[in-house]
Coordinates of C-alpha atoms in Angstrom, one line a residue:
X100 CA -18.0 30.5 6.9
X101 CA -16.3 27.4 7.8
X102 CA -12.5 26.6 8.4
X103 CA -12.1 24.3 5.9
X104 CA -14.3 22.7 3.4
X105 CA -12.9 19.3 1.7
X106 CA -14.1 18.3 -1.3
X107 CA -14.5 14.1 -1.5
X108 CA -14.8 11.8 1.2
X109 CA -12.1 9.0 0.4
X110 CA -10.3 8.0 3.3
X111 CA -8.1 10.5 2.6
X112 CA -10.8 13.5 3.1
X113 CA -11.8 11.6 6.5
X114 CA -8.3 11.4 7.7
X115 CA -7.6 15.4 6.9
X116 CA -11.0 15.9 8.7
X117 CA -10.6 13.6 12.1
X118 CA -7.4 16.0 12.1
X119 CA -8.4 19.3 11.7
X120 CA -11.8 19.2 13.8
X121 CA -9.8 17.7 16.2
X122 CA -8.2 20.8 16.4
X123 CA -11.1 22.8 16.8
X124 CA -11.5 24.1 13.1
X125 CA -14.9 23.8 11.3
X126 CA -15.3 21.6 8.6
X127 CA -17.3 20.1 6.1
X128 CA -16.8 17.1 3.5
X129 CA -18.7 17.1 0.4
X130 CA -19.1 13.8 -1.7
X131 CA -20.7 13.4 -4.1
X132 CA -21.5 9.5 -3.8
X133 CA -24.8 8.1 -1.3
X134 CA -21.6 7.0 1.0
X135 CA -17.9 7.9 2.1
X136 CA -15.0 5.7 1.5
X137 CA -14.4 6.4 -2.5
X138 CA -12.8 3.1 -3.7
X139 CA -12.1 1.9 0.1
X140 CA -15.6 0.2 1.0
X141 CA -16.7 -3.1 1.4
X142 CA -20.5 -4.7 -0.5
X143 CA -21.5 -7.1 -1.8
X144 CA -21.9 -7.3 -6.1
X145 CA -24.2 -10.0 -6.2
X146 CA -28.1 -10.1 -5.0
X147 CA -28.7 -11.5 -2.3
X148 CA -25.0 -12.9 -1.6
X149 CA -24.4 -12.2 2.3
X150 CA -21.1 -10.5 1.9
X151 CA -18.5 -7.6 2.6
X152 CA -16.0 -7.8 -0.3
X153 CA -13.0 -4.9 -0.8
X154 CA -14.4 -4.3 -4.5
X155 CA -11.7 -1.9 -5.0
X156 CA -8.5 -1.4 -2.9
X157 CA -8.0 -4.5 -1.0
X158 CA -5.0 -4.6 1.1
X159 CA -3.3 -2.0 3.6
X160 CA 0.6 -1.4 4.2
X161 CA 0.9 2.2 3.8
X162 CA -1.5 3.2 6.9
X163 CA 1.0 4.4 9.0
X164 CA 0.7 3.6 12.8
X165 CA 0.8 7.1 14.2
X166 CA -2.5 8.2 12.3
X167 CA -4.2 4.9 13.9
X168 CA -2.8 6.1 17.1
X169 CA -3.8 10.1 16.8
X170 CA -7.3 9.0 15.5
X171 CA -8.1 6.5 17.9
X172 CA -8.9 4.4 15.0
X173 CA -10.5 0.8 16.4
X174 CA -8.7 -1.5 13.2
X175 CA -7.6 -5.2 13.5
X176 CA -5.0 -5.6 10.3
X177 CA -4.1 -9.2 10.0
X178 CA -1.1 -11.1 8.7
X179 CA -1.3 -13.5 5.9
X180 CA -0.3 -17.2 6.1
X181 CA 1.8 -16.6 3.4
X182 CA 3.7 -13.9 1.3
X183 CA 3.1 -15.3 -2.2
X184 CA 3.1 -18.4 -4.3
X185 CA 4.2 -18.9 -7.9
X186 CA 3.6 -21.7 -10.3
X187 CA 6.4 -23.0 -12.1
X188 CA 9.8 -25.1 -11.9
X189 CA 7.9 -28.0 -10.3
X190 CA 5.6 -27.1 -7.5
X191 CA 6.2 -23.7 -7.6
X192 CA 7.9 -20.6 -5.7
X193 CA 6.2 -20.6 -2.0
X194 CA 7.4 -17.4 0.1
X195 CA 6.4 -18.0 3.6
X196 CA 5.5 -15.0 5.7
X197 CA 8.4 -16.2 8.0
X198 CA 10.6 -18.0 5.4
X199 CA 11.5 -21.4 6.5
X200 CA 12.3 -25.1 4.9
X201 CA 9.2 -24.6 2.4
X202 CA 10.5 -21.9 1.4
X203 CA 14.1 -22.6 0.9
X204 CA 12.7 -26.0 -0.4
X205 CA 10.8 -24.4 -2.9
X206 CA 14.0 -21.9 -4.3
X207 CA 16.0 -25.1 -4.7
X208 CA 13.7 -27.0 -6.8
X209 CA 12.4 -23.7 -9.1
X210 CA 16.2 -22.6 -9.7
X211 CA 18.4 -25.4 -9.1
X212 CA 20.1 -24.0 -6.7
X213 CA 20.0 -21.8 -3.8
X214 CA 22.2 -18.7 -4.9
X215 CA 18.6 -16.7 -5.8
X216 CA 17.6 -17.3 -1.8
X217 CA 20.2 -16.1 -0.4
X218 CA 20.8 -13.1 -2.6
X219 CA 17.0 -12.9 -1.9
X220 CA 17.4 -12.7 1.9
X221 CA 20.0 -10.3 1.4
X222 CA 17.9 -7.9 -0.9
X223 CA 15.3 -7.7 1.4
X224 CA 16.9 -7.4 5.0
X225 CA 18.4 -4.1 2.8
X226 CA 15.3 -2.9 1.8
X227 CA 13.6 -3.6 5.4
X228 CA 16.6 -1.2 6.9
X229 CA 15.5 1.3 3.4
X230 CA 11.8 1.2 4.8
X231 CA 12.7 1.7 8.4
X232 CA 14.5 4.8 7.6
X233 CA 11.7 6.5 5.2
X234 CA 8.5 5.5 6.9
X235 CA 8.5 7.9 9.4
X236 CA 9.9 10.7 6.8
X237 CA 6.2 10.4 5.0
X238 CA 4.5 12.3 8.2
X239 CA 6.8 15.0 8.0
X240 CA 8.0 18.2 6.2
X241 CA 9.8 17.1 2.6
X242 CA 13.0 17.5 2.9
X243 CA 15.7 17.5 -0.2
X244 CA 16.9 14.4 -2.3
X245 CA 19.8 14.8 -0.8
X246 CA 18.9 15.5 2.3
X247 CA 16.9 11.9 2.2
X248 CA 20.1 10.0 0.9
X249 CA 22.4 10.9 3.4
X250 CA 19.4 9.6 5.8
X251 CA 18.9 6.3 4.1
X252 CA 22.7 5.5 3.1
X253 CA 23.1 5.7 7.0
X254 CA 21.0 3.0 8.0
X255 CA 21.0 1.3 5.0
X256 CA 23.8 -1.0 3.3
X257 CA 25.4 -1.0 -0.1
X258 CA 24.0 0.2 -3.2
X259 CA 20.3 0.8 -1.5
X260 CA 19.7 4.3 -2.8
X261 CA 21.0 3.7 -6.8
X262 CA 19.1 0.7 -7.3
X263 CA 15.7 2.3 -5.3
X264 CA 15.9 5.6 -6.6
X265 CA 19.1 6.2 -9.1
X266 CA 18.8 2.8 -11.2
X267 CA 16.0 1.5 -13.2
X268 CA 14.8 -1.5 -11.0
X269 CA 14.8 -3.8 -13.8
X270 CA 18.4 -3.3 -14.5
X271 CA 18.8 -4.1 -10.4
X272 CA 17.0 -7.5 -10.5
X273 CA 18.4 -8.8 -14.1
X274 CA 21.9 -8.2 -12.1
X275 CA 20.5 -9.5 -8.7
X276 CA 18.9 -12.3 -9.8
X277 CA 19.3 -15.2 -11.8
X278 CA 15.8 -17.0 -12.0
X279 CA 13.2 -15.2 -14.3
X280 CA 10.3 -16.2 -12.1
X281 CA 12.1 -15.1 -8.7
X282 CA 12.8 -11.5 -11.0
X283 CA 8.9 -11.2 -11.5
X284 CA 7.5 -12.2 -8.6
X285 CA 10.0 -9.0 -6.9
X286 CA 8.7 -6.9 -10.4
X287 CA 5.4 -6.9 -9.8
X288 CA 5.6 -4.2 -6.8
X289 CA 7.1 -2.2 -9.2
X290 CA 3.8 -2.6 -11.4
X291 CA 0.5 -2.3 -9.5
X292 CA -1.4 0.2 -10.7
X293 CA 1.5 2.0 -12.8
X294 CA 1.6 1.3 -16.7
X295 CA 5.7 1.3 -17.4
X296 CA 8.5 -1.2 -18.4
X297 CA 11.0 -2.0 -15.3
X298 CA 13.4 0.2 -16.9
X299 CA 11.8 2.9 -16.8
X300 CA 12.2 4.8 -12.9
X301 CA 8.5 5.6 -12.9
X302 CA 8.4 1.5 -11.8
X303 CA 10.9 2.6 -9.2
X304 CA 8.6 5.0 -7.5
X305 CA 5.8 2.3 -7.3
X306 CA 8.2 0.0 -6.1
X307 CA 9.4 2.1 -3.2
X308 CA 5.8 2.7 -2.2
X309 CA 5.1 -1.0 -1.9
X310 CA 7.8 -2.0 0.5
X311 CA 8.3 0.7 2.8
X312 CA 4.6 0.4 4.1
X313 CA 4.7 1.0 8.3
X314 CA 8.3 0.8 8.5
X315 CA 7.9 -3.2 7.3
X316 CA 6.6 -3.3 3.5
X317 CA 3.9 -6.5 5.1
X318 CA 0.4 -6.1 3.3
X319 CA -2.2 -7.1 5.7
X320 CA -5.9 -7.9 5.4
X321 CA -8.6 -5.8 7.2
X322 CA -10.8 -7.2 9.3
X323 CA -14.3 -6.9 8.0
X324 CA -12.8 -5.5 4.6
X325 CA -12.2 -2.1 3.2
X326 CA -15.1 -0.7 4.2
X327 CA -14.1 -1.4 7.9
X328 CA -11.1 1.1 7.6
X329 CA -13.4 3.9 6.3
X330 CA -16.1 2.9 8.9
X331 CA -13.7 3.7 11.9
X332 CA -12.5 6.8 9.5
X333 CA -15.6 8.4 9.1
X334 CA -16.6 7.7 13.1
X335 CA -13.3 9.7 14.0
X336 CA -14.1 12.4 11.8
X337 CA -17.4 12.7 13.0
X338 CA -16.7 12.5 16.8
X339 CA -14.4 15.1 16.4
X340 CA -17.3 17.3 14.9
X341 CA -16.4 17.0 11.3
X342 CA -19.9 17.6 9.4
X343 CA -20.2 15.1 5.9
X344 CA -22.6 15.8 3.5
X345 CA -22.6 12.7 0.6
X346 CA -25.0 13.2 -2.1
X347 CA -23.2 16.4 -2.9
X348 CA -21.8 16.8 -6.1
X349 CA -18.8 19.6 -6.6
X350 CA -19.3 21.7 -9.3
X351 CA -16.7 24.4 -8.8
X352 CA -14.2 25.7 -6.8
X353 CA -13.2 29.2 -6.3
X354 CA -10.1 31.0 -4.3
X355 CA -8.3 33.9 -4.0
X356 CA -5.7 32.6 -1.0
X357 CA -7.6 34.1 1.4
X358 CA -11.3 32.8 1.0
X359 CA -12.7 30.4 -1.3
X360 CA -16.5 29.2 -2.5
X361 CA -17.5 25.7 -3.3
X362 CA -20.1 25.0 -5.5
X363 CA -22.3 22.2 -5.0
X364 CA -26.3 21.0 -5.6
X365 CA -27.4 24.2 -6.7
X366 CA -26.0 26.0 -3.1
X367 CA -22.6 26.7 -2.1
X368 CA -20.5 26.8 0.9
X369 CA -17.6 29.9 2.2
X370 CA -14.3 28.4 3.7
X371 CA -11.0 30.2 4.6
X372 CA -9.0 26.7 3.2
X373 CA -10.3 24.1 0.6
X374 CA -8.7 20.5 0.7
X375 CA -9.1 19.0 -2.6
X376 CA -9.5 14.4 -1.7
X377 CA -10.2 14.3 -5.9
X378 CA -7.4 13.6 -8.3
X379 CA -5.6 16.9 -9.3
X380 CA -7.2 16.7 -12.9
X381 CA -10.7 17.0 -11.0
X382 CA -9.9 19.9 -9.2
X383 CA -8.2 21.8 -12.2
X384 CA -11.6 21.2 -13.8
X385 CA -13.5 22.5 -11.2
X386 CA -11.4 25.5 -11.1
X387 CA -11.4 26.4 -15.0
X388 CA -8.4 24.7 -16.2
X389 CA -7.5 21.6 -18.1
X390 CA -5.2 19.4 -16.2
X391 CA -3.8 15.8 -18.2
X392 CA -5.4 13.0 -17.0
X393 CA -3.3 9.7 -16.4
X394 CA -5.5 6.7 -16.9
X395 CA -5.2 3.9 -14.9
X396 CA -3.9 0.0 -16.0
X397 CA -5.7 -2.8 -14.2
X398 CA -8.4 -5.1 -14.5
X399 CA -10.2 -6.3 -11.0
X400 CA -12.2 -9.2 -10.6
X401 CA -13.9 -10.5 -7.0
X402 CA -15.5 -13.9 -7.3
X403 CA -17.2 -16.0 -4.3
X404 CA -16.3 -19.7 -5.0
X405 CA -18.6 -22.3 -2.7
X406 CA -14.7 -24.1 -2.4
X407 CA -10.9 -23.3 -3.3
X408 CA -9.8 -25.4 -6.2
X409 CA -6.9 -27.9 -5.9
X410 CA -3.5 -27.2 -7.2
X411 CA -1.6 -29.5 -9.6
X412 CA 0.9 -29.1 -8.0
X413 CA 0.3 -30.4 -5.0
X414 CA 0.6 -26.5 -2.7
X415 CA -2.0 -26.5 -0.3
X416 CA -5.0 -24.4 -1.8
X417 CA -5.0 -22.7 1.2
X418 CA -1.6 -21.5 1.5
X419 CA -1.4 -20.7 -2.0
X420 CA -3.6 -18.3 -2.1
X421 CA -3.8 -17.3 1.2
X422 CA -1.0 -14.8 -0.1
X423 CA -0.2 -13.5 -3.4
X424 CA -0.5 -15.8 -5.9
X425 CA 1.5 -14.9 -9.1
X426 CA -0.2 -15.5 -12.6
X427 CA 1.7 -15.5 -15.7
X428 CA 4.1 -13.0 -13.7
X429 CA 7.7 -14.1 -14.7
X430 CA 10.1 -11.2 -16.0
X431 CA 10.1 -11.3 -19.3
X432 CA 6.1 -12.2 -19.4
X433 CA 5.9 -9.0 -17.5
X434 CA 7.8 -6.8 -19.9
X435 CA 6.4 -8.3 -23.3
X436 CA 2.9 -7.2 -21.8
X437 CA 4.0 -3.7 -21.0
X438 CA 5.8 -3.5 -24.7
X439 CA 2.3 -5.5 -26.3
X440 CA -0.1 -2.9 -23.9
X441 CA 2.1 0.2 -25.0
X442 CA 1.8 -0.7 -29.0
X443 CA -2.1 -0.9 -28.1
X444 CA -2.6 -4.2 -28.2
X445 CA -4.4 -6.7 -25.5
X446 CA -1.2 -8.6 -24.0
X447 CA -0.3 -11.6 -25.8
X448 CA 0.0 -13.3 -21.9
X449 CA -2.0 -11.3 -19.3
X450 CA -0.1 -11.3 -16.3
X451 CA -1.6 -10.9 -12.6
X452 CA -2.0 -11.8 -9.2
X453 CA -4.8 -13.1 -6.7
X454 CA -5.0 -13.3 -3.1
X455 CA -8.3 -14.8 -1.1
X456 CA -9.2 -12.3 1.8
X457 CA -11.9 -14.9 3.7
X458 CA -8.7 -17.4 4.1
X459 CA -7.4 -14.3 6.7
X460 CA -10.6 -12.7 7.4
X461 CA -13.8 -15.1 7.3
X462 CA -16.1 -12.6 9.0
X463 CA -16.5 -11.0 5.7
X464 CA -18.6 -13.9 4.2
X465 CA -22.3 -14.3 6.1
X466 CA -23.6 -17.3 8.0
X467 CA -25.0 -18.8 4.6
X468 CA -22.1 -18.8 3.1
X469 CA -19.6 -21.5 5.8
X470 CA -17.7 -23.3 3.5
X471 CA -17.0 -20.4 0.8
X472 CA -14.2 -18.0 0.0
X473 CA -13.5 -15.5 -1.9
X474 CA -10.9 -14.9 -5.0
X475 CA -10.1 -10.9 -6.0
X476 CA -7.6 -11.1 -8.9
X477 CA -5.6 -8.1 -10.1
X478 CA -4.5 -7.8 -13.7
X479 CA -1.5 -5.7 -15.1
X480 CA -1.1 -4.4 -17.9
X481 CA -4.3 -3.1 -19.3
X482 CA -4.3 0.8 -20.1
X483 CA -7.8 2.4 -20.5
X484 CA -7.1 3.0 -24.0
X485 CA -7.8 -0.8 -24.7
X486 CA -11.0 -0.4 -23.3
X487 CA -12.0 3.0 -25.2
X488 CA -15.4 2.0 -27.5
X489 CA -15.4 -1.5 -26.4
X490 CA -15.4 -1.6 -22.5
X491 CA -18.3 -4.5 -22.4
X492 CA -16.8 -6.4 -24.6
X493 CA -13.3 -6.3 -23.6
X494 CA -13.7 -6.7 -19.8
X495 CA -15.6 -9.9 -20.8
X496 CA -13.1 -11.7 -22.6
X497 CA -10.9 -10.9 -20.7
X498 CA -12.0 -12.3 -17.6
X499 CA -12.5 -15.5 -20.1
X500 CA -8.8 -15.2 -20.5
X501 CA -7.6 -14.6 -16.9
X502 CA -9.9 -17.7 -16.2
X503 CA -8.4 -20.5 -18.7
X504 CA -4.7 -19.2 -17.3
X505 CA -5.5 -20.0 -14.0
X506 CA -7.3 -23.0 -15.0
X507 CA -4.3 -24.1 -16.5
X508 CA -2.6 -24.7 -12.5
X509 CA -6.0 -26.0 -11.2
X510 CA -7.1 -29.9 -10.8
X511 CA -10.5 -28.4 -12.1
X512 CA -11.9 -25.2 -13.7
X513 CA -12.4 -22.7 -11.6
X514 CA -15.3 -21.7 -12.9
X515 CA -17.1 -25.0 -11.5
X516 CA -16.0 -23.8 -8.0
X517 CA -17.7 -20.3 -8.5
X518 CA -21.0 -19.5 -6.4
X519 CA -24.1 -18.1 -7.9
X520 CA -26.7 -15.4 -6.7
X521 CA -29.7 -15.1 -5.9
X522 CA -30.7 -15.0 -9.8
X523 CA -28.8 -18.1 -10.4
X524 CA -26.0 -16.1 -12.0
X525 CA -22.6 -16.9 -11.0
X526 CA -20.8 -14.7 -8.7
X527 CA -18.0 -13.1 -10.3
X528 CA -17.6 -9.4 -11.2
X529 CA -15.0 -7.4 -13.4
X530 CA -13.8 -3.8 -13.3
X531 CA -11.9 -1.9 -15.8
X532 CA -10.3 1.6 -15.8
X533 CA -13.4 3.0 -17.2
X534 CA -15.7 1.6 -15.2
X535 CA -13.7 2.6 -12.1
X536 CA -13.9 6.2 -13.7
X537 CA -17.9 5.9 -14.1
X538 CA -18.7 4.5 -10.5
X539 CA -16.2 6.3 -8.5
X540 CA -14.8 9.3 -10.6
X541 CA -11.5 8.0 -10.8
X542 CA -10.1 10.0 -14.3
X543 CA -9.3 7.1 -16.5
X544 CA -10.1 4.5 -13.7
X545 CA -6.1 5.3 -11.8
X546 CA -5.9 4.0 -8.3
X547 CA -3.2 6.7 -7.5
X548 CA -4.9 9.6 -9.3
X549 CA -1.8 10.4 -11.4
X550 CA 1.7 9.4 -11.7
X551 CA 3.6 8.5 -8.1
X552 CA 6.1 10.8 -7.0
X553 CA 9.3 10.8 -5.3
X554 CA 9.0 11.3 -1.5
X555 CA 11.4 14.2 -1.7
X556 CA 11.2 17.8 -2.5
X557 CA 12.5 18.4 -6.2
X558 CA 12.0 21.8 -5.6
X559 CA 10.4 24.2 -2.9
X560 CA 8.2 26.1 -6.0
X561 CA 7.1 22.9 -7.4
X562 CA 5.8 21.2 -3.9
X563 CA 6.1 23.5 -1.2
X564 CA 6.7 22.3 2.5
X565 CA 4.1 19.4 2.7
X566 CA 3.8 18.4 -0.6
X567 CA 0.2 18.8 -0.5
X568 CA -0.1 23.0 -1.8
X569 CA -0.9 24.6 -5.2
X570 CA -0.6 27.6 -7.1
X571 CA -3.3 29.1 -4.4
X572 CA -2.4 29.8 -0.9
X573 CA -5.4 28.6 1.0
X574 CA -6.1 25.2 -2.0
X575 CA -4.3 22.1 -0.8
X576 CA -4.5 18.6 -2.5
X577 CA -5.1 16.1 0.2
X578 CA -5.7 12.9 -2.0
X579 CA -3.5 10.3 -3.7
X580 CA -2.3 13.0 -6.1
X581 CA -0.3 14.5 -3.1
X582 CA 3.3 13.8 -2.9
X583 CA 4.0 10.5 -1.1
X584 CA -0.1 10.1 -1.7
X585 CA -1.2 6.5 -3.7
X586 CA -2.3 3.5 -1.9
X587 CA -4.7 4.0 1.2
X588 CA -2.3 5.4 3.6
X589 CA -4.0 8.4 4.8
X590 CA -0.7 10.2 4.5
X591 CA -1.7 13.0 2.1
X592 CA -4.9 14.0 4.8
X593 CA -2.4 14.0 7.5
X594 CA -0.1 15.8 5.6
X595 CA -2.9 18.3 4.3
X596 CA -4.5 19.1 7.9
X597 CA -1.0 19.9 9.1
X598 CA 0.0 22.4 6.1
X599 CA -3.5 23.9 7.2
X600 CA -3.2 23.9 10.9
X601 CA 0.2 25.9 10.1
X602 CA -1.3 28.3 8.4
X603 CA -3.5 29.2 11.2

């Protein structure tokens, strides 16, 4: 009989297991898939194309320090050039990763004036002193709403906490902010991956997850792409004599809170402690019971272009998208896509955001391939119900529309910039929520598999001490469905190998 057994080998399941063999407890990771990682890898789509893309998750914030440090994890994160870049009011919104002229320059031209900056500036020196505060909270026991408050209005100033956690954050940027743009481009971290207007405090939770990230909020790029995190990942786990089995598909899970049996390829293996790295949906199923699935929003496209195309507005290619580069990602553009999306229609305006890895990282593009870079572009907006009976279709148009859009800020088509495989087809690839739920099991195709929650206790009988247990004393989620899980952070397999390691 084993320790612990932990079914799925996302980086999440690797974290938990680097962590508990470690310790000295056996344990064994079953995935089903030829390889570990789940949606953090890095291939290449296209035949024949010498590349490592991030064809799922992309960028890393949330990967707190102190796993890297307890894992021994060899990872080289890199900055961006540049935060983001909008188009509009001229020559567009430029955020610098270090704000200087540019970017003051580029506040004064989109909003007359530079009131937004320096209410800007404000906001986020506010938030930074938010994030410094609850970063190092996300390794540790929950601890009450209250409890977290009183720790967050003491480092932090003014009205922080209601307009994080109390206030819907639309209400809080309609009142910060005067320029629609400069609204969007702060409302979109309230919007990856989570289907909700910005009044609505589900957009809150997202929010907070996106700018709290190591104390900082930065997204940074991995070296060598996803799949480099999960490499380094799975070697901990293994050093540490974690045993992985891939090819193993879960079938059921059994336990009384003292022992359990997992099902899996026709055999089965004992364990005093199951970790669950699937979404909480999954693991219901495999354990007899119907849990709600809650389907994922987004549209991903990776391209390889043989060369950047030129703005007309003059921004440097190469600065523009060396960060986040806002599409059709004003306010209001934002919330008439939610209201369209919820009413089950395609939105009128489909709003998203690119960034080009190989302008940080080159080593993910081969020798062949000097001169190219890559384009992953992110679209909001875009419930799996759209897709339901038309998935083909649908993902193909629109990548069409995403295309024209951007088209629309480019000197020429994109499209005559893209590269093309060794078939001669061009290389650009699409995926939806349900094809994310076909190739990698996600239900309904959501990154965070479920809702994000609050990273406080609502209750002790709803969560428990970690955030990570169930309605069974020895089944612990240790995936994105944790509390404080979402994003790749690793946070809910820390937090799962230490509710396990307390239990003896």
């Amino acid at each position: 009989m084993d320790d612990v057994v932990i079914v799925g080998g996302g980086h999440n399941g690797l974290v938990a297991a680097a962590y508990l063999a470690g310790a000295g407890r056996s344990v064994t990771v079953l995935e089903k898939l030829p390889h570990v990682g789940g949606a953090a890898v890095s291939a290449s789509p296209w035949a024949g194309v010498d590349a490592r893309l991030s064809r799922f998750s992309y960028l890393v914030s949330l990967l707190p320090d102190r796993i890297v440090s307890d894992l021994g994890l060899k990872l080289a994160l890199r900055s961006r050039a540049a935060s983001s870049y909008t188009p509009g009011g001229g020559s567009g919104l430029l955020v610098e990763r270090s704000p200087g002229e540019a970017t003051t320059r580029s506040f004064q031209e989109v909003c007359g004036d530079l009131g937004d900056w320096e209410r800007w500036q404000r906001w986020y020196a506010d938030l930074d002193l938010m994030a410094r505060a609850l970063a190092p909270t996300l390794l540790e026991p929950l601890v009450s709403r209250e409890h977290l408050r009183v720790h967050v209005d003491a480092v932090a100033r003014g009205r922080v906490w209601e307009q994080v956690f109390e206030r819907p954050i639309g209400a809080t940027l309609r009142e910060l902010f005067e320029n629609d743009l400069v609204r969007g481009v702060v409302a979109t971290d309230a919007l990856i991956g989570t289907h909700s207007s910005l009044h609505s405090l589900q957009a809150n939770r997202c929010f907070l997850y996106h700018v709290i990230g190591n104390g900082t909020g930065e997204w940074k790029v991995p070296v060598g792409g996803m799949g480099a995190v999960t490499a380094e990942l799975e070697r901990a786990a293994r050093a540490a004599g974690a045993k992985i089995v891939t090819g193993a598909e879960v079938t059921s899970v059994e336990a009384d809170g003292k022992t359990a049996s997992v099902a899996y390829n026709d055999t089965s293996v004992d364990a005093r402690f199951v970790l669950s790295n699937v979404a909480p949906s999954v693991l219901g199923r495999l354990r007899g019971t119907e849990v709600h699935d809650s389907p994922g929003c987004q549209l991903k496209i990776n391209m390889l272009l043989r060369r950047l195309p030129a703005l007309k507005s003059g921004v440097d290619a190469r600065l523009a998208f060396a960060g986040t580069f806002h599409l059709d990602e004003s306010y209001d553009q934002l919330e008439t896509a939610y209201r369209e999306s919820a009413a089950g229609r395609v939105p009128s305006v489909l709003p998203g955001e690119m960034y080009c890895h190989s302008l940080t990282d080159p080593s993910i593009l081969g020798p062949s391939l000097a001169g190219h870079e890559t384009l992953t572009l992110f679209g909001l907006h875009l419930p799996a119900a759209l897709f339901e009976s038309r998935n083909e279709e649908l993902r193909d148009r629109l990548v069409e529309r995403y295309l024209d859009q951007l088209n629309a800020h480019l000197v020429e088509p994109v499209q005559d910039c893209l590269a093309v495989d060794a078939d001669g087809r061009p290389c650009i690839e699409a995926r939806t929520p349900l094809d994310l739920q076909e190739e990698l099991g996600l239900p309904g195709g959501n990154i965070f598999h479920g809702e994000l929650a609050w990273p406080f206790a609502e209750s002790e009988d709803e969560v428990g001490r970690w955030g990570v247990e169930t309605d069974v004393d020895n089944v612990f989620v240790c995936g994105a469905g944790s509390r404080r899980g979402g994003g790749v952070s690793g946070i809910g397999g820390h937090n799962a190998a230490r509710a396990v390691l307390e239990r003896g």
